[in-house]
Amino acid sequence: DAVEEAAEDAAEALGPVVGIVMGSQSDWPTMRPARDTLRVLGVPHEVRIVSAHRTPDRLFDYAETATGRGLKAIIAGAGGAAHLPGMLAAKTRVPVLGVPVQSRTMNGLDSLYSIVQMPRGIPVGTFAIGEAGAANAALFAAAMLATTDAELAERLDMLREAQTASVAEEPDDL
Amino acid sequence: DAVEEAAEDAAEALGPVVGIVMGSQSDWPTMRPARDTLRVLGVPHEVRIVSAHRTPDRLFDYAETATGRGLKAIIAGAGGAAHLPGMLAAKTRVPVLGVPVQSRTMNGLDSLYSIVQMPRGIPVGTFAIGEAGAANAALFAAAMLATTDAELAERLDMLREAQTASVAEEPDDL
Amino acid sequence: DAVEEAAEDAAEALGPVVGIVMGSQSDWPTMRPARDTLRVLGVPHEVRIVSAHRTPDRLFDYAETATGRGLKAIIAGAGGAAHLPGMLAAKTRVPVLGVPVQSRTMNGLDSLYSIVQMPRGIPVGTFAIGEAGAANAALFAAAMLATTDAELAERLDMLREAQTASVAEEPDDL
Amino acid sequence: DAVEEAAEDAAEALGPVVGIVMGSQSDWPTMRPARDTLRVLGVPHEVRIVSAHRTPDRLFDYAETATGRGLKAIIAGAGGAAHLPGMLAAKTRVPVLGVPVQSRTMNGLDSLYSIVQMPRGIPVGTFAIGEAGAANAALFAAAMLATTDAELAERLDMLREAQTASVAEEPDDL
Amino acid sequence: DAVEEAAEDAAEALGPVVGIVMGSQSDWPTMRPARDTLRVLGVPHEVRIVSAHRTPDRLFDYAETATGRGLKAIIAGAGGAAHLPGMLAAKTRVPVLGVPVQSRTMNGLDSLYSIVQMPRGIPVGTFAIGEAGAANAALFAAAMLATTDAELAERLDMLREAQTASVAEEPDDL
Amino acid sequence: DAVEEAAEDAAEALGPVVGIVMGSQSDWPTMRPARDTLRVLGVPHEVRIVSAHRTPDRLFDYAETATGRGLKAIIAGAGGAAHLPGMLAAKTRVPVLGVPVQSRTMNGLDSLYSIVQMPRGIPVGTFAIGEAGAANAALFAAAMLATTDAELAERLDMLREAQTASVAEEPDDL
Amino acid sequence: DAVEEAAEDAAEALGPVVGIVMGSQSDWPTMRPARDTLRVLGVPHEVRIVSAHRTPDRLFDYAETATGRGLKAIIAGAGGAAHLPGMLAAKTRVPVLGVPVQSRTMNGLDSLYSIVQMPRGIPVGTFAIGEAGAANAALFAAAMLATTDAELAERLDMLREAQTASVAEEPDDL
Amino acid sequence: DAVEEAAEDAAEALGPVVGIVMGSQSDWPTMRPARDTLRVLGVPHEVRIVSAHRTPDRLFDYAETATGRGLKAIIAGAGGAAHLPGMLAAKTRVPVLGVPVQSRTMNGLDSLYSIVQMPRGIPVGTFAIGEAGAANAALFAAAMLATTDAELAERLDMLREAQTASVAEEPDDL
């Protein structure tokens, strides 16, 4: 719709303000809700694959150019020994939001611990394992931007109100 | 020093931009590094005890007045069945940064899961269990603010550079 | 049958004495055994969706009106960072029975820890993860009521005896 | 004080309404807060050692005589492979409140799982590991009794209000 | 075959020496390998359902008559808050072999902890979660009996040798 | 006393019937209760250090000579990646009772899983982590022997009765 | 292709330099990526089934002949109470690379702990649970050999470069 | 002694063949046994602090120069969200041996998962949590080098034999 189109236009014109990155193609189904949420809220964004282990130089490049390209937040999803969010945070001052991707053998517990247990000095804001975490990272990024963007704040409030309104009084098939 | 004093003055004059809240007095040793970090970076802040379970109305009041009072981030620490960060996030659009306090019986694993596993729709950016997480939540809050505050960005960069410079080449007592 | 109908009638006439609440529609399959058990035992009850995170005000309203409306127990099911039971307990003196809903990524371990590890001062009686826990919460609520309701006590005893009688001596397909 | 003395008198005169049982002497430091809380609230109670494994017959006796002796709730604490609460619940209709005692090797995780994961049909309301859980089990028992005892309800409300009032606005040594 | 028939005859003539018990019909697929193994080894046995929670009196009866009926070992399988093996052991001197049944929400971790973490004084020999554990409990029971039964020892040795011989040098579809 | 001395004499005259082995000197404090229990019950035994990893040949020798030397049970304690019990069981038909020694980093969870999760075909009867498990393994070994030794059965019954009698009715410092 | 054929020829002519062993046929799907990786890199290898528990003597034979037969690395996969890698390492100086096979009840956590938590003195280099770990063990073995084999080093570098090049810039179905 | 001095001389003359790196000064007590072991075995080595998060560029430099400087193995210790070993492995073909440092809140479980659960393509050989793992990583590095260094192989065999010989037959204070 109009808001989404405006966001795409803005991203093209001004460049993205949020970067969504993930370790591999297989993380995309988990991360897609982050993209969808930013679209709905009209937040200019980009989506990239950056593998900490297979493309470490791309990771460094991405982080080193982040402030210069105007990014205000990076949403990074990774699974298993998930080093992507923490290493991005090590290389840029831009806030990094980490999304633990559900791994096959440990259900994402390895991903969660690898992302959230950062040592003092380099923070990663971490969200729930899986799609809920991806969507929430996007909502959080929007909330960050909304502290200095009244229109976005309003859109975010509307989204939250709609969410509240959508909760039925009773279960469907009582 | 000068920066810290300026921050105190600013907080007094303009009101705080970051709120540090915790569930009880016993969480204060864990949360103090958050306060210390904001002080060092000259970020105006306030510190409050807000117990989700013993003072639920205070929790709602705090959240409901957060935007109006100019808060741009809330750092919330809690332990055990740690509901404070999530319930604040349920009641305000202001970004909530959760710090799992190390609990006695589960070493903070209960705190971590209670904070990070938020359902889709209401995000809490979560940090490491304990003092490292508290300090990092403050660094993260500063990084958020620094996206629109060039001077703070510079102070944050200096802090990060000093941190890098402080890492010795070899262990002390080789 | 007759008992169930009588319960529905009583609930209509006198209002429910047990409230079954859950965080979302998706929790209903888990919580249905609670409703079915109360029906079988003829305990007047109601079923509501109350989301701690998406409808925090509804949560407070529900808890604040609980004693006034004659509720003697609240059965609350929630998953992930499950704050519903604890926050209800924070706002009402009515006993809250928590049911951890099995979550996708952590099999309900996050739900269990978020519910059972309440701090000293605000109790939640917690039951097993999933449907067994929901059914048992209802049995527990009935047992509570049965301490002052001889007829219900009798019905509960009969249910327990039938349960004992139903255990075969040997497995079926020996 | 007066309330406590009245409770002792009532317990002597009328017999206890809440039984506190535990598997061994070593569980007493964990369970004492349950006793102290009942005392403060003026709830007549008794304290017994009943070991599921060393005194199984005593366990059965205790459960079989519970309703006859007027018990309205049993608070049972046990550690490790903690079978006491569940086996009591198997033998009596009186609501059983389980308190997982913190074990040495597993920090009470074994106690928690052994108590909370009861199969469908026999419920145990479970509380937090350790002293917090013991105190909360007592508060819960009082809340159960308060649904039909207006004076106890009032005392419980006063306790909760005092608890709320005792939460300071700011940490002590800010 | 001949050995199996002889075992059935012996069981009929002399009564069983090993009892296989389980908490419910649903545990039978897990426990069947115990029965099959005893059959193959010609060990007289019986199979019973004994629920710790739904038929506690049957449990006590079973344990109290165990030595009198000539049982030399009891293999007990149970899931979740698995109290059956430990409570049998509390009531009889006959060695109890515990088999943790894989539970739905915790994959049998709750069953394992509930069985293996017995307090000092009442032992349960515990085996792996699931069918492997059931088969191994039977092998263990046979090995116990074989310490005073040379023929059984020989059969057991043959089974072990056959097992060793059955391991191929290389995987099938190399 | 007399029984203990008789056991020492018997062990000298006839050789031990139970072997207690452990991976290293550091396991001895954990395993000592096994020795003490066998002593009290008058069961001839021996104590050896056998390291699966540092003395694998000693392990094989020990297992290969076990039946010939008249051992009826081997109690094996080990910590961390605890391979001793399982490898003994792989090499002898004599029942192996495994005791998980509490490890420093994982509190014995690694020891427990390494011992209890044996694959189908080679059983290890596993006991609780730490000293309780060691004492219980000895009680279990005695119970095994008692199935064909009426005097030992009587001594074991007396021990169990004394244990039951030693449980006080109420905690000490009520 | 040519490299693979050359490797097969070399293995035939000179004997294998890497041994891939596993506890049972059922581990082969997990371990196949190790074989495939060594093939692609042209590393002479062999594949064997060696069960620590069912064929302990074969295990000892394999380890004792390893250096004599020219093996430079042994990749050992096992599940559950996984003793194969550690016992091989106890019997040979050849580096042992352990691969935890995903077990049914514990998702491989038991396998991982049984392999990685080796006591000081006997090392096993451990890799991720499942197929990723198997492939990585082979890559690691190749990297070890590459430290003294320039051609293999080159092939390994090419594989790593191809791997880097294969990472797309954006997800496929953006 | 002589071997150690020779190693120091060799390291000076030829440069180290093993690098020991760790994330911070506080990891040194854990990693020292790696250094001590290499010294005893006469393996030329160096010790460096390289923080993945505080000195990411130093990490890249270290990895990029590793082959050129003649390193044949890198032993990397780190705790919490331990990214150092995996990121080194991402940047160099030299085998990386990971040592999980015991963390305060999770006892090193976070460190272990962050190191061992590497995705397919970039391997890290992982060792036990803590000092045992550090010593074993050094033994493993020596074993790797020993495959092409007969003298080192001999020293390693002597060390292993001495280790075997040092295991007493019985515990000290029997």
mmCIF file of N, CA and C in Angstrom, chain E residues 69-153:
data_model
loop_
_atom_site.group_PDB
_atom_site.id
_atom_site.type_symbol
_atom_site.label_atom_id
_atom_site.label_comp_id
_atom_site.label_asym_id
_atom_site.label_seq_id
_atom_site.Cartn_x
_atom_site.Cartn_y
_atom_site.Cartn_z
ATOM 1 N N ARG E 69 6.691 -63.600 46.752
ATOM 2 C CA ARG E 69 6.359 -64.255 45.496
ATOM 3 C C ARG E 69 7.606 -64.688 44.726
ATOM 4 N N GLY E 70 8.772 -64.449 45.294
ATOM 5 C CA GLY E 70 9.995 -64.953 44.681
ATOM 6 C C GLY E 70 10.625 -64.056 43.638
ATOM 7 N N LEU E 71 10.197 -62.803 43.570
ATOM 8 C CA LEU E 71 10.821 -61.886 42.606
ATOM 9 C C LEU E 71 12.249 -61.575 43.030
ATOM 10 N N LYS E 72 13.153 -61.599 42.055
ATOM 11 C CA LYS E 72 14.561 -61.276 42.309
ATOM 12 C C LYS E 72 14.931 -59.905 41.744
ATOM 13 N N ALA E 73 14.030 -59.362 40.914
ATOM 14 C CA ALA E 73 14.266 -58.034 40.335
ATOM 15 C C ALA E 73 12.949 -57.488 39.829
ATOM 16 N N ILE E 74 12.810 -56.158 39.933
ATOM 17 C CA ILE E 74 11.634 -55.484 39.376
ATOM 18 C C ILE E 74 12.128 -54.427 38.399
ATOM 19 N N ILE E 75 11.643 -54.539 37.165
ATOM 20 C CA ILE E 75 11.953 -53.524 36.155
ATOM 21 C C ILE E 75 10.758 -52.596 36.085
ATOM 22 N N ALA E 76 10.976 -51.310 36.380
ATOM 23 C CA ALA E 76 9.858 -50.369 36.461
ATOM 24 C C ALA E 76 10.066 -49.198 35.514
ATOM 25 N N GLY E 77 9.133 -49.024 34.591
ATOM 26 C CA GLY E 77 9.210 -47.912 33.644
ATOM 27 C C GLY E 77 8.164 -46.864 33.952
ATOM 28 N N ALA E 78 8.557 -45.596 33.868
ATOM 29 C CA ALA E 78 7.600 -44.516 34.106
ATOM 30 C C ALA E 78 8.104 -43.234 33.474
ATOM 31 N N GLY E 79 7.173 -42.303 33.219
ATOM 32 C CA GLY E 79 7.537 -41.061 32.536
ATOM 33 C C GLY E 79 7.109 -39.827 33.300
ATOM 34 N N GLY E 80 7.660 -38.658 32.934
ATOM 35 C CA GLY E 80 7.333 -37.398 33.607
ATOM 36 C C GLY E 80 7.837 -37.419 35.037
ATOM 37 N N ALA E 81 6.978 -36.966 35.967
ATOM 38 C CA ALA E 81 7.320 -37.075 37.398
ATOM 39 C C ALA E 81 7.195 -38.546 37.745
ATOM 40 N N ALA E 82 8.270 -39.307 37.475
ATOM 41 C CA ALA E 82 8.232 -40.772 37.485
ATOM 42 C C ALA E 82 8.558 -41.287 38.886
ATOM 43 N N HIS E 83 7.513 -41.587 39.636
ATOM 44 C CA HIS E 83 7.696 -41.977 41.036
ATOM 45 C C HIS E 83 7.628 -43.480 41.243
ATOM 46 N N LEU E 84 7.231 -44.232 40.234
ATOM 47 C CA LEU E 84 7.005 -45.663 40.400
ATOM 48 C C LEU E 84 8.258 -46.419 40.860
ATOM 49 N N PRO E 85 9.393 -46.279 40.159
ATOM 50 C CA PRO E 85 10.552 -47.071 40.585
ATOM 51 C C PRO E 85 10.991 -46.746 42.010
ATOM 52 N N GLY E 86 11.074 -45.481 42.324
ATOM 53 C CA GLY E 86 11.546 -45.100 43.653
ATOM 54 C C GLY E 86 10.617 -45.539 44.767
ATOM 55 N N MET E 87 9.315 -45.481 44.535
ATOM 56 C CA MET E 87 8.382 -45.867 45.591
ATOM 57 C C MET E 87 8.360 -47.387 45.773
ATOM 58 N N LEU E 88 8.525 -48.125 44.679
ATOM 59 C CA LEU E 88 8.679 -49.576 44.818
ATOM 60 C C LEU E 88 9.908 -49.875 45.671
ATOM 61 N N ALA E 89 11.001 -49.198 45.344
ATOM 62 C CA ALA E 89 12.251 -49.436 46.071
ATOM 63 C C ALA E 89 12.107 -49.078 47.547
ATOM 64 N N ALA E 90 11.239 -48.089 47.826
ATOM 65 C CA ALA E 90 11.024 -47.697 49.223
ATOM 66 C C ALA E 90 10.305 -48.787 50.010
ATOM 67 N N LYS E 91 9.608 -49.659 49.298
ATOM 68 C CA LYS E 91 8.749 -50.633 49.958
ATOM 69 C C LYS E 91 9.236 -52.081 49.855
ATOM 70 N N THR E 92 10.339 -52.339 49.160
ATOM 71 C CA THR E 92 10.828 -53.714 49.055
ATOM 72 C C THR E 92 12.339 -53.730 48.967
ATOM 73 N N ARG E 93 12.901 -54.815 49.457
ATOM 74 C CA ARG E 93 14.342 -55.014 49.374
ATOM 75 C C ARG E 93 14.774 -55.535 47.994
ATOM 76 N N VAL E 94 13.814 -56.025 47.210
ATOM 77 C CA VAL E 94 14.124 -56.527 45.857
ATOM 78 C C VAL E 94 14.710 -55.402 45.002
ATOM 79 N N PRO E 95 15.824 -55.685 44.296
ATOM 80 C CA PRO E 95 16.433 -54.634 43.465
ATOM 81 C C PRO E 95 15.459 -54.094 42.418
ATOM 82 N N VAL E 96 15.371 -52.767 42.336
ATOM 83 C CA VAL E 96 14.486 -52.119 41.364
ATOM 84 C C VAL E 96 15.326 -51.475 40.265
ATOM 85 N N LEU E 97 14.970 -51.828 39.018
ATOM 86 C CA LEU E 97 15.661 -51.278 37.852
ATOM 87 C C LEU E 97 14.728 -50.282 37.190
ATOM 88 N N GLY E 98 15.128 -49.017 37.111
ATOM 89 C CA GLY E 98 14.247 -47.965 36.606
ATOM 90 C C GLY E 98 14.489 -47.635 35.146
ATOM 91 N N VAL E 99 13.411 -47.501 34.401
ATOM 92 C CA VAL E 99 13.507 -47.132 32.986
ATOM 93 C C VAL E 99 12.752 -45.828 32.760
ATOM 94 N N PRO E 100 13.464 -44.736 32.448
ATOM 95 C CA PRO E 100 12.795 -43.465 32.178
ATOM 96 C C PRO E 100 12.114 -43.501 30.807
ATOM 97 N N VAL E 101 10.803 -43.335 30.814
ATOM 98 C CA VAL E 101 10.060 -43.311 29.555
ATOM 99 C C VAL E 101 10.149 -41.908 28.960
ATOM 100 N N GLN E 102 10.362 -41.858 27.641
ATOM 101 C CA GLN E 102 10.491 -40.557 26.967
ATOM 102 C C GLN E 102 9.184 -39.785 27.051
ATOM 103 N N SER E 103 9.212 -38.635 27.720
ATOM 104 C CA SER E 103 8.011 -37.822 27.865
ATOM 105 C C SER E 103 7.895 -36.867 26.683
ATOM 106 N N ARG E 104 6.682 -36.319 26.494
ATOM 107 C CA ARG E 104 6.442 -35.508 25.303
ATOM 108 C C ARG E 104 7.093 -34.131 25.400
ATOM 109 N N THR E 105 6.990 -33.513 26.559
ATOM 110 C CA THR E 105 7.480 -32.134 26.607
ATOM 111 C C THR E 105 8.966 -32.042 26.957
ATOM 112 N N MET E 106 9.477 -32.986 27.703
ATOM 113 C CA MET E 106 10.876 -32.878 28.122
ATOM 114 C C MET E 106 11.740 -34.024 27.598
ATOM 115 N N ASN E 107 11.218 -34.783 26.635
ATOM 116 C CA ASN E 107 12.009 -35.867 26.039
ATOM 117 C C ASN E 107 12.550 -36.869 27.055
ATOM 118 N N GLY E 108 11.939 -36.933 28.218
ATOM 119 C CA GLY E 108 12.360 -37.933 29.189
ATOM 120 C C GLY E 108 13.379 -37.441 30.196
ATOM 121 N N LEU E 109 13.774 -36.185 30.084
ATOM 122 C CA LEU E 109 14.720 -35.645 31.057
ATOM 123 C C LEU E 109 14.079 -35.584 32.432
ATOM 124 N N ASP E 110 12.779 -35.222 32.469
ATOM 125 C CA ASP E 110 12.065 -35.230 33.741
ATOM 126 C C ASP E 110 11.985 -36.657 34.298
ATOM 127 N N SER E 111 11.713 -37.615 33.431
ATOM 128 C CA SER E 111 11.639 -39.014 33.866
ATOM 129 C C SER E 111 12.999 -39.456 34.426
ATOM 130 N N LEU E 112 14.053 -39.131 33.702
ATOM 131 C CA LEU E 112 15.395 -39.544 34.137
ATOM 132 C C LEU E 112 15.734 -38.975 35.509
ATOM 133 N N TYR E 113 15.556 -37.665 35.664
ATOM 134 C CA TYR E 113 15.921 -37.038 36.938
ATOM 135 C C TYR E 113 15.066 -37.583 38.078
ATOM 136 N N SER E 114 13.771 -37.819 37.790
ATOM 137 C CA SER E 114 12.871 -38.316 38.837
ATOM 138 C C SER E 114 13.243 -39.722 39.295
ATOM 139 N N ILE E 115 13.927 -40.461 38.438
ATOM 140 C CA ILE E 115 14.250 -41.858 38.773
ATOM 141 C C ILE E 115 15.659 -41.982 39.335
ATOM 142 N N VAL E 116 16.608 -41.304 38.715
ATOM 143 C CA VAL E 116 18.012 -41.556 39.065
ATOM 144 C C VAL E 116 18.466 -40.816 40.315
ATOM 145 N N GLN E 117 17.843 -39.660 40.606
ATOM 146 C CA GLN E 117 18.358 -38.811 41.680
ATOM 147 C C GLN E 117 17.817 -39.206 43.064
ATOM 148 N N MET E 118 17.694 -40.512 43.298
ATOM 149 C CA MET E 118 17.189 -41.002 44.583
ATOM 150 C C MET E 118 18.115 -40.588 45.731
ATOM 151 N N PRO E 119 17.543 -40.262 46.888
ATOM 152 C CA PRO E 119 18.363 -39.880 48.039
ATOM 153 C C PRO E 119 19.084 -41.097 48.617
ATOM 154 N N ARG E 120 20.139 -40.840 49.328
ATOM 155 C CA ARG E 120 20.902 -41.892 50.001
ATOM 156 C C ARG E 120 19.982 -42.757 50.849
ATOM 157 N N GLY E 121 20.048 -44.048 50.662
ATOM 158 C CA GLY E 121 19.266 -44.951 51.493
ATOM 159 C C GLY E 121 18.359 -45.875 50.711
ATOM 160 N N ILE E 122 17.838 -45.389 49.612
ATOM 161 C CA ILE E 122 16.920 -46.197 48.796
ATOM 162 C C ILE E 122 17.395 -46.134 47.340
ATOM 163 N N PRO E 123 18.018 -47.202 46.830
ATOM 164 C CA PRO E 123 18.597 -47.137 45.494
ATOM 165 C C PRO E 123 17.651 -47.594 44.385
ATOM 166 N N VAL E 124 17.778 -46.990 43.233
ATOM 167 C CA VAL E 124 17.164 -47.482 41.996
ATOM 168 C C VAL E 124 18.260 -47.511 40.929
ATOM 169 N N GLY E 125 18.526 -48.679 40.362
ATOM 170 C CA GLY E 125 19.474 -48.760 39.254
ATOM 171 C C GLY E 125 18.790 -48.249 38.012
ATOM 172 N N THR E 126 19.340 -47.187 37.407
ATOM 173 C CA THR E 126 18.628 -46.499 36.333
ATOM 174 C C THR E 126 19.286 -46.761 34.991
ATOM 175 N N PHE E 127 18.467 -46.843 33.950
ATOM 176 C CA PHE E 127 18.967 -47.129 32.608
ATOM 177 C C PHE E 127 18.587 -46.010 31.648
ATOM 178 N N ALA E 128 19.047 -46.138 30.397
ATOM 179 C CA ALA E 128 18.854 -45.061 29.425
ATOM 180 C C ALA E 128 17.378 -44.764 29.194
ATOM 181 N N ILE E 129 17.088 -43.547 28.776
ATOM 182 C CA ILE E 129 15.732 -43.144 28.439
ATOM 183 C C ILE E 129 15.238 -43.974 27.252
ATOM 184 N N GLY E 130 14.040 -44.544 27.389
ATOM 185 C CA GLY E 130 13.393 -45.198 26.257
ATOM 186 C C GLY E 130 13.705 -46.665 26.080
ATOM 187 N N GLU E 131 13.456 -47.179 24.879
ATOM 188 C CA GLU E 131 13.536 -48.611 24.596
ATOM 189 C C GLU E 131 14.913 -49.208 24.889
ATOM 190 N N ALA E 132 15.969 -48.471 24.583
ATOM 191 C CA ALA E 132 17.306 -48.990 24.873
ATOM 192 C C ALA E 132 17.433 -49.280 26.363
ATOM 193 N N GLY E 133 16.903 -48.378 27.172
ATOM 194 C CA GLY E 133 16.948 -48.578 28.612
ATOM 195 C C GLY E 133 16.135 -49.778 29.052
ATOM 196 N N ALA E 134 14.990 -49.984 28.428
ATOM 197 C CA ALA E 134 14.144 -51.128 28.793
ATOM 198 C C ALA E 134 14.861 -52.438 28.468
ATOM 199 N N ALA E 135 15.420 -52.536 27.271
ATOM 200 C CA ALA E 135 16.148 -53.754 26.898
ATOM 201 C C ALA E 135 17.340 -53.959 27.833
ATOM 202 N N ASN E 136 18.044 -52.880 28.136
ATOM 203 C CA ASN E 136 19.220 -53.003 28.997
ATOM 204 C C ASN E 136 18.863 -53.378 30.434
ATOM 205 N N ALA E 137 17.725 -52.896 30.917
ATOM 206 C CA ALA E 137 17.292 -53.297 32.258
ATOM 207 C C ALA E 137 17.082 -54.805 32.300
ATOM 208 N N ALA E 138 16.524 -55.353 31.239
ATOM 209 C CA ALA E 138 16.312 -56.802 31.187
ATOM 210 C C ALA E 138 17.650 -57.540 31.123
ATOM 211 N N LEU E 139 18.571 -57.034 30.329
ATOM 212 C CA LEU E 139 19.903 -57.654 30.260
ATOM 213 C C LEU E 139 20.589 -57.589 31.618
ATOM 214 N N PHE E 140 20.406 -56.489 32.304
ATOM 215 C CA PHE E 140 21.003 -56.332 33.622
ATOM 216 C C PHE E 140 20.379 -57.310 34.612
ATOM 217 N N ALA E 141 19.075 -57.434 34.574
ATOM 218 C CA ALA E 141 18.389 -58.385 35.462
ATOM 219 C C ALA E 141 18.911 -59.800 35.201
ATOM 220 N N ALA E 142 19.068 -60.128 33.932
ATOM 221 C CA ALA E 142 19.587 -61.454 33.582
ATOM 222 C C ALA E 142 21.019 -61.618 34.107
ATOM 223 N N ALA E 143 21.820 -60.569 33.990
ATOM 224 C CA ALA E 143 23.208 -60.655 34.466
ATOM 225 C C ALA E 143 23.254 -60.844 35.982
ATOM 226 N N MET E 144 22.331 -60.194 36.686
ATOM 227 C CA MET E 144 22.223 -60.390 38.133
ATOM 228 C C MET E 144 21.923 -61.855 38.446
ATOM 229 N N LEU E 145 20.902 -62.373 37.780
ATOM 230 C CA LEU E 145 20.511 -63.767 38.017
ATOM 231 C C LEU E 145 21.634 -64.717 37.601
ATOM 232 N N ALA E 146 22.367 -64.327 36.554
ATOM 233 C CA ALA E 146 23.419 -65.203 36.019
ATOM 234 C C ALA E 146 24.579 -65.367 37.002
ATOM 235 N N THR E 147 24.669 -64.496 37.989
ATOM 236 C CA THR E 147 25.774 -64.661 38.947
ATOM 237 C C THR E 147 25.588 -65.926 39.780
ATOM 238 N N THR E 148 24.360 -66.485 39.797
ATOM 239 C CA THR E 148 24.121 -67.735 40.533
ATOM 240 C C THR E 148 23.388 -68.764 39.668
ATOM 241 N N ASP E 149 23.440 -68.580 38.357
ATOM 242 C CA ASP E 149 22.735 -69.501 37.449
ATOM 243 C C ASP E 149 23.627 -69.702 36.226
ATOM 244 N N ALA E 150 24.406 -70.780 36.262
ATOM 245 C CA ALA E 150 25.428 -70.989 35.230
ATOM 246 C C ALA E 150 24.827 -71.126 33.839
ATOM 247 N N GLU E 151 23.657 -71.727 33.744
ATOM 248 C CA GLU E 151 23.046 -71.901 32.424
ATOM 249 C C GLU E 151 22.616 -70.562 31.838
ATOM 250 N N LEU E 152 22.030 -69.755 32.674
ATOM 251 C CA LEU E 152 21.633 -68.423 32.206
ATOM 252 C C LEU E 152 22.880 -67.625 31.816
ATOM 253 N N ALA E 153 23.941 -67.786 32.611
ATOM 254 C CA ALA E 153 25.193 -67.089 32.298
ATOM 255 C C ALA E 153 25.672 -67.477 30.900
#
